[in-house]
Amino acid sequence: MVAFRLLIGLAGLMGAAGVALAAASAHGADASRLASASAMLLFHATAILALAAVALHARGLLHGGIGLIAAFGFVIGAALFAGDLTLRQYAGHSLFPFAAPTGGTVMILGWLAVTLAAMVARK
């Protein structure tokens, strides 16, 4: 239960950051990186909330442990992706080499984990 509360809180922070980056993208010159960062944060924040809701209220539709791994993968992946693009925009350098592609890969793996969680759910 604590993990789900943490995920919901993180999703809220991701949503707020996504809206802020969308605003910065709309008002900044050459800020297309921020639009991509915003989209990843907003989309995956919503996915985290959906995973938490399904895991908590639709028992048997999703393997809870794998669903948690997927949701935390969304948090980590979106943070790496958006953090790297935002740092590139404002500081002119990356978070670390290949941070954005690593974040994207983690998000893809998160979606594959969602698929696995649905396939191995207890009947």
mmCIF file of N, CA and C in Angstrom:
data_model
loop_
_atom_site.group_PDB
_atom_site.id
_atom_site.type_symbol
_atom_site.label_atom_id
_atom_site.label_comp_id
_atom_site.label_asym_id
_atom_site.label_seq_id
_atom_site.Cartn_x
_atom_site.Cartn_y
_atom_site.Cartn_z
ATOM 1 N N MET A 1 0.822 -1.198 0.000
ATOM 2 C CA MET A 1 0.000 0.000 0.000
ATOM 3 C C MET A 1 0.866 1.262 0.000
ATOM 4 N N VAL A 2 1.982 1.224 0.741
ATOM 5 C CA VAL A 2 2.881 2.377 0.788
ATOM 6 C C VAL A 2 3.462 2.651 -0.593
ATOM 7 N N ALA A 3 3.797 1.592 -1.321
ATOM 8 C CA ALA A 3 4.358 1.762 -2.660
ATOM 9 C C ALA A 3 3.361 2.450 -3.580
ATOM 10 N N PHE A 4 2.086 2.109 -3.450
ATOM 11 C CA PHE A 4 1.079 2.743 -4.296
ATOM 12 C C PHE A 4 0.900 4.216 -3.931
ATOM 13 N N ARG A 5 0.936 4.532 -2.652
ATOM 14 C CA ARG A 5 0.863 5.943 -2.240
ATOM 15 C C ARG A 5 2.039 6.731 -2.796
ATOM 16 N N LEU A 6 3.221 6.131 -2.727
ATOM 17 C CA LEU A 6 4.418 6.776 -3.276
ATOM 18 C C LEU A 6 4.255 6.994 -4.775
ATOM 19 N N LEU A 7 3.791 5.979 -5.487
ATOM 20 C CA LEU A 7 3.584 6.112 -6.929
ATOM 21 C C LEU A 7 2.579 7.199 -7.261
ATOM 22 N N ILE A 8 1.489 7.261 -6.523
ATOM 23 C CA ILE A 8 0.476 8.289 -6.777
ATOM 24 C C ILE A 8 1.055 9.677 -6.520
ATOM 25 N N GLY A 9 1.833 9.814 -5.458
ATOM 26 C CA GLY A 9 2.491 11.098 -5.189
ATOM 27 C C GLY A 9 3.474 11.474 -6.277
ATOM 28 N N LEU A 10 4.262 10.504 -6.731
ATOM 29 C CA LEU A 10 5.209 10.762 -7.814
ATOM 30 C C LEU A 10 4.485 11.116 -9.110
ATOM 31 N N ALA A 11 3.364 10.455 -9.367
ATOM 32 C CA ALA A 11 2.576 10.787 -10.557
ATOM 33 C C ALA A 11 2.080 12.234 -10.486
ATOM 34 N N GLY A 12 1.693 12.676 -9.304
ATOM 35 C CA GLY A 12 1.275 14.066 -9.145
ATOM 36 C C GLY A 12 2.407 15.038 -9.442
ATOM 37 N N LEU A 13 3.601 14.724 -8.950
ATOM 38 C CA LEU A 13 4.765 15.569 -9.234
ATOM 39 C C LEU A 13 5.104 15.552 -10.727
ATOM 40 N N MET A 14 5.006 14.378 -11.333
ATOM 41 C CA MET A 14 5.278 14.283 -12.766
ATOM 42 C C MET A 14 4.261 15.097 -13.565
ATOM 43 N N GLY A 15 3.004 15.032 -13.166
ATOM 44 C CA GLY A 15 1.979 15.809 -13.852
ATOM 45 C C GLY A 15 2.223 17.305 -13.730
ATOM 46 N N ALA A 16 2.572 17.747 -12.526
ATOM 47 C CA ALA A 16 2.850 19.175 -12.322
ATOM 48 C C ALA A 16 4.055 19.616 -13.151
ATOM 49 N N ALA A 17 5.107 18.805 -13.155
ATOM 50 C CA ALA A 17 6.292 19.137 -13.951
ATOM 51 C C ALA A 17 5.965 19.127 -15.439
ATOM 52 N N GLY A 18 5.121 18.204 -15.854
ATOM 53 C CA GLY A 18 4.729 18.143 -17.265
ATOM 54 C C GLY A 18 3.978 19.379 -17.703
ATOM 55 N N VAL A 19 3.081 19.879 -16.864
ATOM 56 C CA VAL A 19 2.346 21.102 -17.191
ATOM 57 C C VAL A 19 3.299 22.300 -17.222
ATOM 58 N N ALA A 20 4.211 22.363 -16.250
ATOM 59 C CA ALA A 20 5.173 23.467 -16.224
ATOM 60 C C ALA A 20 6.057 23.448 -17.470
ATOM 61 N N LEU A 21 6.504 22.272 -17.881
ATOM 62 C CA LEU A 21 7.324 22.183 -19.084
ATOM 63 C C LEU A 21 6.532 22.506 -20.344
ATOM 64 N N ALA A 22 5.255 22.171 -20.360
ATOM 65 C CA ALA A 22 4.411 22.533 -21.504
ATOM 66 C C ALA A 22 4.305 24.053 -21.609
ATOM 67 N N ALA A 23 4.135 24.708 -20.474
ATOM 68 C CA ALA A 23 4.069 26.174 -20.480
ATOM 69 C C ALA A 23 5.399 26.776 -20.922
ATOM 70 N N ALA A 24 6.494 26.235 -20.420
ATOM 71 C CA ALA A 24 7.816 26.733 -20.809
ATOM 72 C C ALA A 24 8.047 26.519 -22.301
ATOM 73 N N SER A 25 7.590 25.391 -22.805
ATOM 74 C CA SER A 25 7.741 25.109 -24.227
ATOM 75 C C SER A 25 6.939 26.084 -25.079
ATOM 76 N N ALA A 26 5.755 26.421 -24.619
ATOM 77 C CA ALA A 26 4.891 27.328 -25.374
ATOM 78 C C ALA A 26 5.424 28.752 -25.394
ATOM 79 N N HIS A 27 6.155 29.131 -24.378
ATOM 80 C CA HIS A 27 6.611 30.522 -24.266
ATOM 81 C C HIS A 27 8.096 30.704 -24.525
ATOM 82 N N GLY A 28 8.829 29.610 -24.689
ATOM 83 C CA GLY A 28 10.272 29.716 -24.883
ATOM 84 C C GLY A 28 10.653 29.615 -26.351
ATOM 85 N N ALA A 29 11.725 30.269 -26.688
ATOM 86 C CA ALA A 29 12.239 30.181 -28.052
ATOM 87 C C ALA A 29 12.981 28.853 -28.218
ATOM 88 N N ASP A 30 12.712 28.185 -29.328
ATOM 89 C CA ASP A 30 13.372 26.920 -29.639
ATOM 90 C C ASP A 30 13.337 25.951 -28.458
ATOM 91 N N ALA A 31 12.134 25.696 -27.966
ATOM 92 C CA ALA A 31 11.981 24.855 -26.777
ATOM 93 C C ALA A 31 11.265 23.544 -27.102
ATOM 94 N N SER A 32 11.515 22.985 -28.273
ATOM 95 C CA SER A 32 10.826 21.754 -28.663
ATOM 96 C C SER A 32 11.195 20.581 -27.765
ATOM 97 N N ARG A 33 12.405 20.607 -27.205
ATOM 98 C CA ARG A 33 12.787 19.540 -26.274
ATOM 99 C C ARG A 33 11.849 19.509 -25.070
ATOM 100 N N LEU A 34 11.446 20.687 -24.625
ATOM 101 C CA LEU A 34 10.573 20.756 -23.448
ATOM 102 C C LEU A 34 9.196 20.186 -23.741
ATOM 103 N N ALA A 35 8.724 20.337 -24.973
ATOM 104 C CA ALA A 35 7.424 19.758 -25.337
ATOM 105 C C ALA A 35 7.487 18.231 -25.271
ATOM 106 N N SER A 36 8.576 17.657 -25.745
ATOM 107 C CA SER A 36 8.737 16.200 -25.672
ATOM 108 C C SER A 36 8.836 15.737 -24.220
ATOM 109 N N ALA A 37 9.592 16.465 -23.420
ATOM 110 C CA ALA A 37 9.721 16.121 -22.001
ATOM 111 C C ALA A 37 8.365 16.201 -21.313
ATOM 112 N N SER A 38 7.616 17.257 -21.616
ATOM 113 C CA SER A 38 6.289 17.433 -21.033
ATOM 114 C C SER A 38 5.368 16.272 -21.389
ATOM 115 N N ALA A 39 5.357 15.900 -22.649
ATOM 116 C CA ALA A 39 4.477 14.815 -23.100
ATOM 117 C C ALA A 39 4.793 13.503 -22.376
ATOM 118 N N MET A 40 6.071 13.181 -22.245
ATOM 119 C CA MET A 40 6.448 11.934 -21.570
ATOM 120 C C MET A 40 6.020 11.946 -20.104
ATOM 121 N N LEU A 41 6.207 13.077 -19.440
ATOM 122 C CA LEU A 41 5.807 13.168 -18.029
ATOM 123 C C LEU A 41 4.296 13.060 -17.867
ATOM 124 N N LEU A 42 3.558 13.819 -18.665
ATOM 125 C CA LEU A 42 2.096 13.811 -18.527
ATOM 126 C C LEU A 42 1.510 12.451 -18.887
ATOM 127 N N PHE A 43 1.982 11.873 -19.965
ATOM 128 C CA PHE A 43 1.445 10.592 -20.397
ATOM 129 C C PHE A 43 1.718 9.494 -19.378
ATOM 130 N N HIS A 44 2.937 9.445 -18.886
ATOM 131 C CA HIS A 44 3.291 8.375 -17.958
ATOM 132 C C HIS A 44 2.747 8.617 -16.549
ATOM 133 N N ALA A 45 2.522 9.865 -16.166
ATOM 134 C CA ALA A 45 1.850 10.134 -14.887
ATOM 135 C C ALA A 45 0.444 9.538 -14.912
ATOM 136 N N THR A 46 -0.236 9.727 -16.021
ATOM 137 C CA THR A 46 -1.581 9.174 -16.171
ATOM 138 C C THR A 46 -1.546 7.648 -16.179
ATOM 139 N N ALA A 47 -0.556 7.079 -16.848
ATOM 140 C CA ALA A 47 -0.429 5.620 -16.885
ATOM 141 C C ALA A 47 -0.168 5.057 -15.487
ATOM 142 N N ILE A 48 0.628 5.755 -14.697
ATOM 143 C CA ILE A 48 0.899 5.308 -13.319
ATOM 144 C C ILE A 48 -0.387 5.295 -12.506
ATOM 145 N N LEU A 49 -1.178 6.358 -12.637
ATOM 146 C CA LEU A 49 -2.450 6.406 -11.903
ATOM 147 C C LEU A 49 -3.365 5.264 -12.337
ATOM 148 N N ALA A 50 -3.407 4.976 -13.617
ATOM 149 C CA ALA A 50 -4.240 3.878 -14.106
ATOM 150 C C ALA A 50 -3.746 2.534 -13.578
ATOM 151 N N LEU A 51 -2.436 2.317 -13.606
ATOM 152 C CA LEU A 51 -1.887 1.067 -13.071
ATOM 153 C C LEU A 51 -2.210 0.904 -11.594
ATOM 154 N N ALA A 52 -2.051 1.980 -10.831
ATOM 155 C CA ALA A 52 -2.349 1.916 -9.398
ATOM 156 C C ALA A 52 -3.825 1.588 -9.177
ATOM 157 N N ALA A 53 -4.704 2.222 -9.936
ATOM 158 C CA ALA A 53 -6.143 1.974 -9.779
ATOM 159 C C ALA A 53 -6.495 0.527 -10.112
ATOM 160 N N VAL A 54 -5.952 0.020 -11.210
ATOM 161 C CA VAL A 54 -6.240 -1.357 -11.601
ATOM 162 C C VAL A 54 -5.669 -2.330 -10.574
ATOM 163 N N ALA A 55 -4.449 -2.091 -10.144
ATOM 164 C CA ALA A 55 -3.819 -3.001 -9.176
ATOM 165 C C ALA A 55 -4.554 -3.015 -7.849
ATOM 166 N N LEU A 56 -5.065 -1.866 -7.420
ATOM 167 C CA LEU A 56 -5.723 -1.778 -6.119
ATOM 168 C C LEU A 56 -7.194 -2.189 -6.146
ATOM 169 N N HIS A 57 -7.872 -1.952 -7.272
ATOM 170 C CA HIS A 57 -9.324 -2.138 -7.267
ATOM 171 C C HIS A 57 -9.834 -3.223 -8.202
ATOM 172 N N ALA A 58 -9.018 -3.721 -9.067
ATOM 173 C CA ALA A 58 -9.457 -4.772 -9.983
ATOM 174 C C ALA A 58 -8.551 -5.979 -9.799
ATOM 175 N N ARG A 59 -8.559 -6.504 -8.605
ATOM 176 C CA ARG A 59 -7.695 -7.636 -8.262
ATOM 177 C C ARG A 59 -7.884 -8.768 -9.266
ATOM 178 N N GLY A 60 -6.787 -9.358 -9.664
ATOM 179 C CA GLY A 60 -6.832 -10.459 -10.599
ATOM 180 C C GLY A 60 -6.616 -10.056 -12.043
ATOM 181 N N LEU A 61 -6.778 -8.765 -12.373
ATOM 182 C CA LEU A 61 -6.549 -8.321 -13.747
ATOM 183 C C LEU A 61 -5.086 -8.043 -14.035
ATOM 184 N N LEU A 62 -4.328 -7.801 -12.983
ATOM 185 C CA LEU A 62 -2.941 -7.396 -13.135
ATOM 186 C C LEU A 62 -2.129 -8.043 -12.022
ATOM 187 N N HIS A 63 -0.998 -8.603 -12.352
ATOM 188 C CA HIS A 63 -0.092 -9.122 -11.323
ATOM 189 C C HIS A 63 0.480 -7.918 -10.593
ATOM 190 N N GLY A 64 0.181 -7.805 -9.303
ATOM 191 C CA GLY A 64 0.536 -6.609 -8.542
ATOM 192 C C GLY A 64 2.016 -6.282 -8.515
ATOM 193 N N GLY A 65 2.851 -7.298 -8.298
ATOM 194 C CA GLY A 65 4.289 -7.058 -8.217
ATOM 195 C C GLY A 65 4.872 -6.585 -9.537
ATOM 196 N N ILE A 66 4.460 -7.216 -10.615
ATOM 197 C CA ILE A 66 4.960 -6.815 -11.928
ATOM 198 C C ILE A 66 4.397 -5.443 -12.296
ATOM 199 N N GLY A 67 3.155 -5.194 -11.915
ATOM 200 C CA GLY A 67 2.560 -3.870 -12.151
ATOM 201 C C GLY A 67 3.323 -2.770 -11.431
ATOM 202 N N LEU A 68 3.765 -3.062 -10.201
ATOM 203 C CA LEU A 68 4.575 -2.082 -9.455
ATOM 204 C C LEU A 68 5.908 -1.829 -10.155
ATOM 205 N N ILE A 69 6.521 -2.881 -10.641
ATOM 206 C CA ILE A 69 7.785 -2.724 -11.372
ATOM 207 C C ILE A 69 7.565 -1.850 -12.601
ATOM 208 N N ALA A 70 6.486 -2.097 -13.326
ATOM 209 C CA ALA A 70 6.172 -1.299 -14.511
ATOM 210 C C ALA A 70 5.979 0.173 -14.145
ATOM 211 N N ALA A 71 5.212 0.425 -13.083
ATOM 212 C CA ALA A 71 4.939 1.801 -12.688
ATOM 213 C C ALA A 71 6.206 2.530 -12.253
ATOM 214 N N PHE A 72 7.045 1.863 -11.473
ATOM 215 C CA PHE A 72 8.308 2.502 -11.078
ATOM 216 C C PHE A 72 9.228 2.671 -12.289
ATOM 217 N N GLY A 73 9.130 1.769 -13.245
ATOM 218 C CA GLY A 73 9.874 1.949 -14.492
ATOM 219 C C GLY A 73 9.424 3.196 -15.230
ATOM 220 N N PHE A 74 8.114 3.452 -15.218
ATOM 221 C CA PHE A 74 7.602 4.681 -15.833
ATOM 222 C C PHE A 74 8.176 5.913 -15.128
ATOM 223 N N VAL A 75 8.211 5.875 -13.803
ATOM 224 C CA VAL A 75 8.750 7.016 -13.044
ATOM 225 C C VAL A 75 10.218 7.242 -13.399
ATOM 226 N N ILE A 76 11.001 6.185 -13.319
ATOM 227 C CA ILE A 76 12.441 6.309 -13.562
ATOM 228 C C ILE A 76 12.713 6.697 -15.017
ATOM 229 N N GLY A 77 12.053 6.021 -15.940
ATOM 230 C CA GLY A 77 12.266 6.309 -17.357
ATOM 231 C C GLY A 77 11.871 7.720 -17.741
ATOM 232 N N ALA A 78 10.693 8.158 -17.288
ATOM 233 C CA ALA A 78 10.243 9.513 -17.622
ATOM 234 C C ALA A 78 11.137 10.562 -16.970
ATOM 235 N N ALA A 79 11.599 10.289 -15.747
ATOM 236 C CA ALA A 79 12.492 11.239 -15.073
ATOM 237 C C ALA A 79 13.814 11.367 -15.825
ATOM 238 N N LEU A 80 14.368 10.249 -16.256
ATOM 239 C CA LEU A 80 15.614 10.298 -17.026
ATOM 240 C C LEU A 80 15.416 11.036 -18.350
ATOM 241 N N PHE A 81 14.371 10.674 -19.069
ATOM 242 C CA PHE A 81 14.102 11.273 -20.370
ATOM 243 C C PHE A 81 13.853 12.770 -20.247
ATOM 244 N N ALA A 82 12.886 13.132 -19.405
ATOM 245 C CA ALA A 82 12.530 14.548 -19.261
ATOM 246 C C ALA A 82 13.652 15.343 -18.602
ATOM 247 N N GLY A 83 14.306 14.747 -17.619
ATOM 248 C CA GLY A 83 15.410 15.439 -16.960
ATOM 249 C C GLY A 83 16.541 15.741 -17.913
ATOM 250 N N ASP A 84 16.866 14.784 -18.763
ATOM 251 C CA ASP A 84 17.941 14.991 -19.716
ATOM 252 C C ASP A 84 17.582 16.090 -20.712
ATOM 253 N N LEU A 85 16.373 16.031 -21.284
ATOM 254 C CA LEU A 85 15.976 17.050 -22.255
ATOM 255 C C LEU A 85 15.894 18.440 -21.629
ATOM 256 N N THR A 86 15.409 18.507 -20.404
ATOM 257 C CA THR A 86 15.303 19.790 -19.724
ATOM 258 C C THR A 86 16.680 20.358 -19.404
ATOM 259 N N LEU A 87 17.578 19.524 -18.949
ATOM 260 C CA LEU A 87 18.937 19.977 -18.659
ATOM 261 C C LEU A 87 19.634 20.432 -19.940
ATOM 262 N N ARG A 88 19.425 19.718 -21.032
ATOM 263 C CA ARG A 88 20.001 20.139 -22.313
ATOM 264 C C ARG A 88 19.474 21.507 -22.720
ATOM 265 N N GLN A 89 18.184 21.739 -22.477
ATOM 266 C CA GLN A 89 17.566 23.018 -22.858
ATOM 267 C C GLN A 89 18.139 24.172 -22.045
ATOM 268 N N TYR A 90 18.229 23.989 -20.746
ATOM 269 C CA TYR A 90 18.602 25.103 -19.868
ATOM 270 C C TYR A 90 20.093 25.178 -19.534
ATOM 271 N N ALA A 91 20.780 24.049 -19.489
ATOM 272 C CA ALA A 91 22.192 24.066 -19.096
ATOM 273 C C ALA A 91 23.130 23.803 -20.269
ATOM 274 N N GLY A 92 22.591 23.292 -21.367
ATOM 275 C CA GLY A 92 23.410 23.056 -22.541
ATOM 276 C C GLY A 92 24.196 21.757 -22.513
ATOM 277 N N HIS A 93 23.933 20.896 -21.547
ATOM 278 C CA HIS A 93 24.601 19.594 -21.501
ATOM 279 C C HIS A 93 23.616 18.547 -20.999
ATOM 280 N N SER A 94 23.992 17.288 -21.197
ATOM 281 C CA SER A 94 23.085 16.208 -20.815
ATOM 282 C C SER A 94 23.274 15.804 -19.354
ATOM 283 N N LEU A 95 22.312 15.075 -18.856
ATOM 284 C CA LEU A 95 22.363 14.532 -17.503
ATOM 285 C C LEU A 95 23.553 13.585 -17.378
ATOM 286 N N PHE A 96 23.674 12.665 -18.302
ATOM 287 C CA PHE A 96 24.831 11.791 -18.488
ATOM 288 C C PHE A 96 24.688 11.218 -19.890
ATOM 289 N N PRO A 97 25.739 10.665 -20.465
ATOM 290 C CA PRO A 97 25.632 10.153 -21.838
ATOM 291 C C PRO A 97 24.508 9.116 -21.972
ATOM 292 N N PHE A 98 23.693 9.319 -22.976
ATOM 293 C CA PHE A 98 22.587 8.414 -23.310
ATOM 294 C C PHE A 98 21.485 8.379 -22.247
ATOM 295 N N ALA A 99 21.343 9.437 -21.467
ATOM 296 C CA ALA A 99 20.299 9.461 -20.434
ATOM 297 C C ALA A 99 18.902 9.408 -21.047
ATOM 298 N N ALA A 100 18.630 10.224 -22.063
ATOM 299 C CA ALA A 100 17.298 10.223 -22.678
ATOM 300 C C ALA A 100 16.981 8.878 -23.330
ATOM 301 N N PRO A 101 17.883 8.306 -24.132
ATOM 302 C CA PRO A 101 17.562 6.994 -24.699
ATOM 303 C C PRO A 101 17.424 5.897 -23.638
ATOM 304 N N THR A 102 18.200 6.013 -22.571
ATOM 305 C CA THR A 102 18.062 5.047 -21.473
ATOM 306 C C THR A 102 16.681 5.175 -20.845
ATOM 307 N N GLY A 103 16.252 6.412 -20.612
ATOM 308 C CA GLY A 103 14.912 6.635 -20.071
ATOM 309 C C GLY A 103 13.835 6.102 -20.992
ATOM 310 N N GLY A 104 13.991 6.334 -22.296
ATOM 311 C CA GLY A 104 13.029 5.807 -23.262
ATOM 312 C C GLY A 104 12.982 4.293 -23.243
ATOM 313 N N THR A 105 14.135 3.673 -23.150
ATOM 314 C CA THR A 105 14.196 2.214 -23.086
ATOM 315 C C THR A 105 13.519 1.687 -21.820
ATOM 316 N N VAL A 106 13.745 2.364 -20.705
ATOM 317 C CA VAL A 106 13.113 1.954 -19.444
ATOM 318 C C VAL A 106 11.593 2.086 -19.555
ATOM 319 N N MET A 107 11.111 3.146 -20.211
ATOM 320 C CA MET A 107 9.660 3.286 -20.393
ATOM 321 C C MET A 107 9.112 2.175 -21.292
ATOM 322 N N ILE A 108 9.823 1.835 -22.351
ATOM 323 C CA ILE A 108 9.388 0.728 -23.214
ATOM 324 C C ILE A 108 9.333 -0.569 -22.415
ATOM 325 N N LEU A 109 10.355 -0.815 -21.620
ATOM 326 C CA LEU A 109 10.355 -2.014 -20.771
ATOM 327 C C LEU A 109 9.202 -1.977 -19.768
ATOM 328 N N GLY A 110 8.865 -0.789 -19.283
ATOM 329 C CA GLY A 110 7.712 -0.649 -18.398
ATOM 330 C C GLY A 110 6.420 -1.074 -19.080
ATOM 331 N N TRP A 111 6.261 -0.659 -20.330
ATOM 332 C CA TRP A 111 5.055 -1.062 -21.067
ATOM 333 C C TRP A 111 5.038 -2.566 -21.318
ATOM 334 N N LEU A 112 6.196 -3.142 -21.589
ATOM 335 C CA LEU A 112 6.250 -4.598 -21.743
ATOM 336 C C LEU A 112 5.936 -5.297 -20.420
ATOM 337 N N ALA A 113 6.347 -4.692 -19.308
ATOM 338 C CA ALA A 113 6.013 -5.246 -17.993
ATOM 339 C C ALA A 113 4.511 -5.173 -17.738
ATOM 340 N N VAL A 114 3.845 -4.119 -18.215
ATOM 341 C CA VAL A 114 2.381 -4.034 -18.097
ATOM 342 C C VAL A 114 1.754 -5.215 -18.835
ATOM 343 N N THR A 115 2.247 -5.486 -20.024
ATOM 344 C CA THR A 115 1.734 -6.620 -20.801
ATOM 345 C C THR A 115 1.932 -7.926 -20.042
ATOM 346 N N LEU A 116 3.127 -8.115 -19.511
ATOM 347 C CA LEU A 116 3.424 -9.326 -18.744
ATOM 348 C C LEU A 116 2.537 -9.417 -17.503
ATOM 349 N N ALA A 117 2.337 -8.299 -16.826
ATOM 350 C CA ALA A 117 1.501 -8.284 -15.620
ATOM 351 C C ALA A 117 0.062 -8.703 -15.934
ATOM 352 N N ALA A 118 -0.410 -8.336 -17.104
ATOM 353 C CA ALA A 118 -1.754 -8.732 -17.491
ATOM 354 C C ALA A 118 -1.809 -10.217 -17.871
ATOM 355 N N MET A 119 -0.739 -10.690 -18.490
ATOM 356 C CA MET A 119 -0.728 -12.069 -18.967
ATOM 357 C C MET A 119 -0.572 -13.087 -17.826
ATOM 358 N N VAL A 120 0.145 -12.732 -16.779
ATOM 359 C CA VAL A 120 0.392 -13.681 -15.694
ATOM 360 C C VAL A 120 -0.458 -13.386 -14.459
ATOM 361 N N ALA A 121 -1.442 -12.540 -14.602
ATOM 362 C CA ALA A 121 -2.312 -12.213 -13.467
ATOM 363 C C ALA A 121 -3.005 -13.458 -12.947
ATOM 364 N N ARG A 122 -3.198 -13.476 -11.662
ATOM 365 C CA ARG A 122 -3.892 -14.609 -11.037
ATOM 366 C C ARG A 122 -5.363 -14.554 -11.400
ATOM 367 N N LYS A 123 -5.889 -15.683 -11.755
ATOM 368 C CA LYS A 123 -7.303 -15.762 -12.147
ATOM 369 C C LYS A 123 -8.181 -15.877 -10.928
#
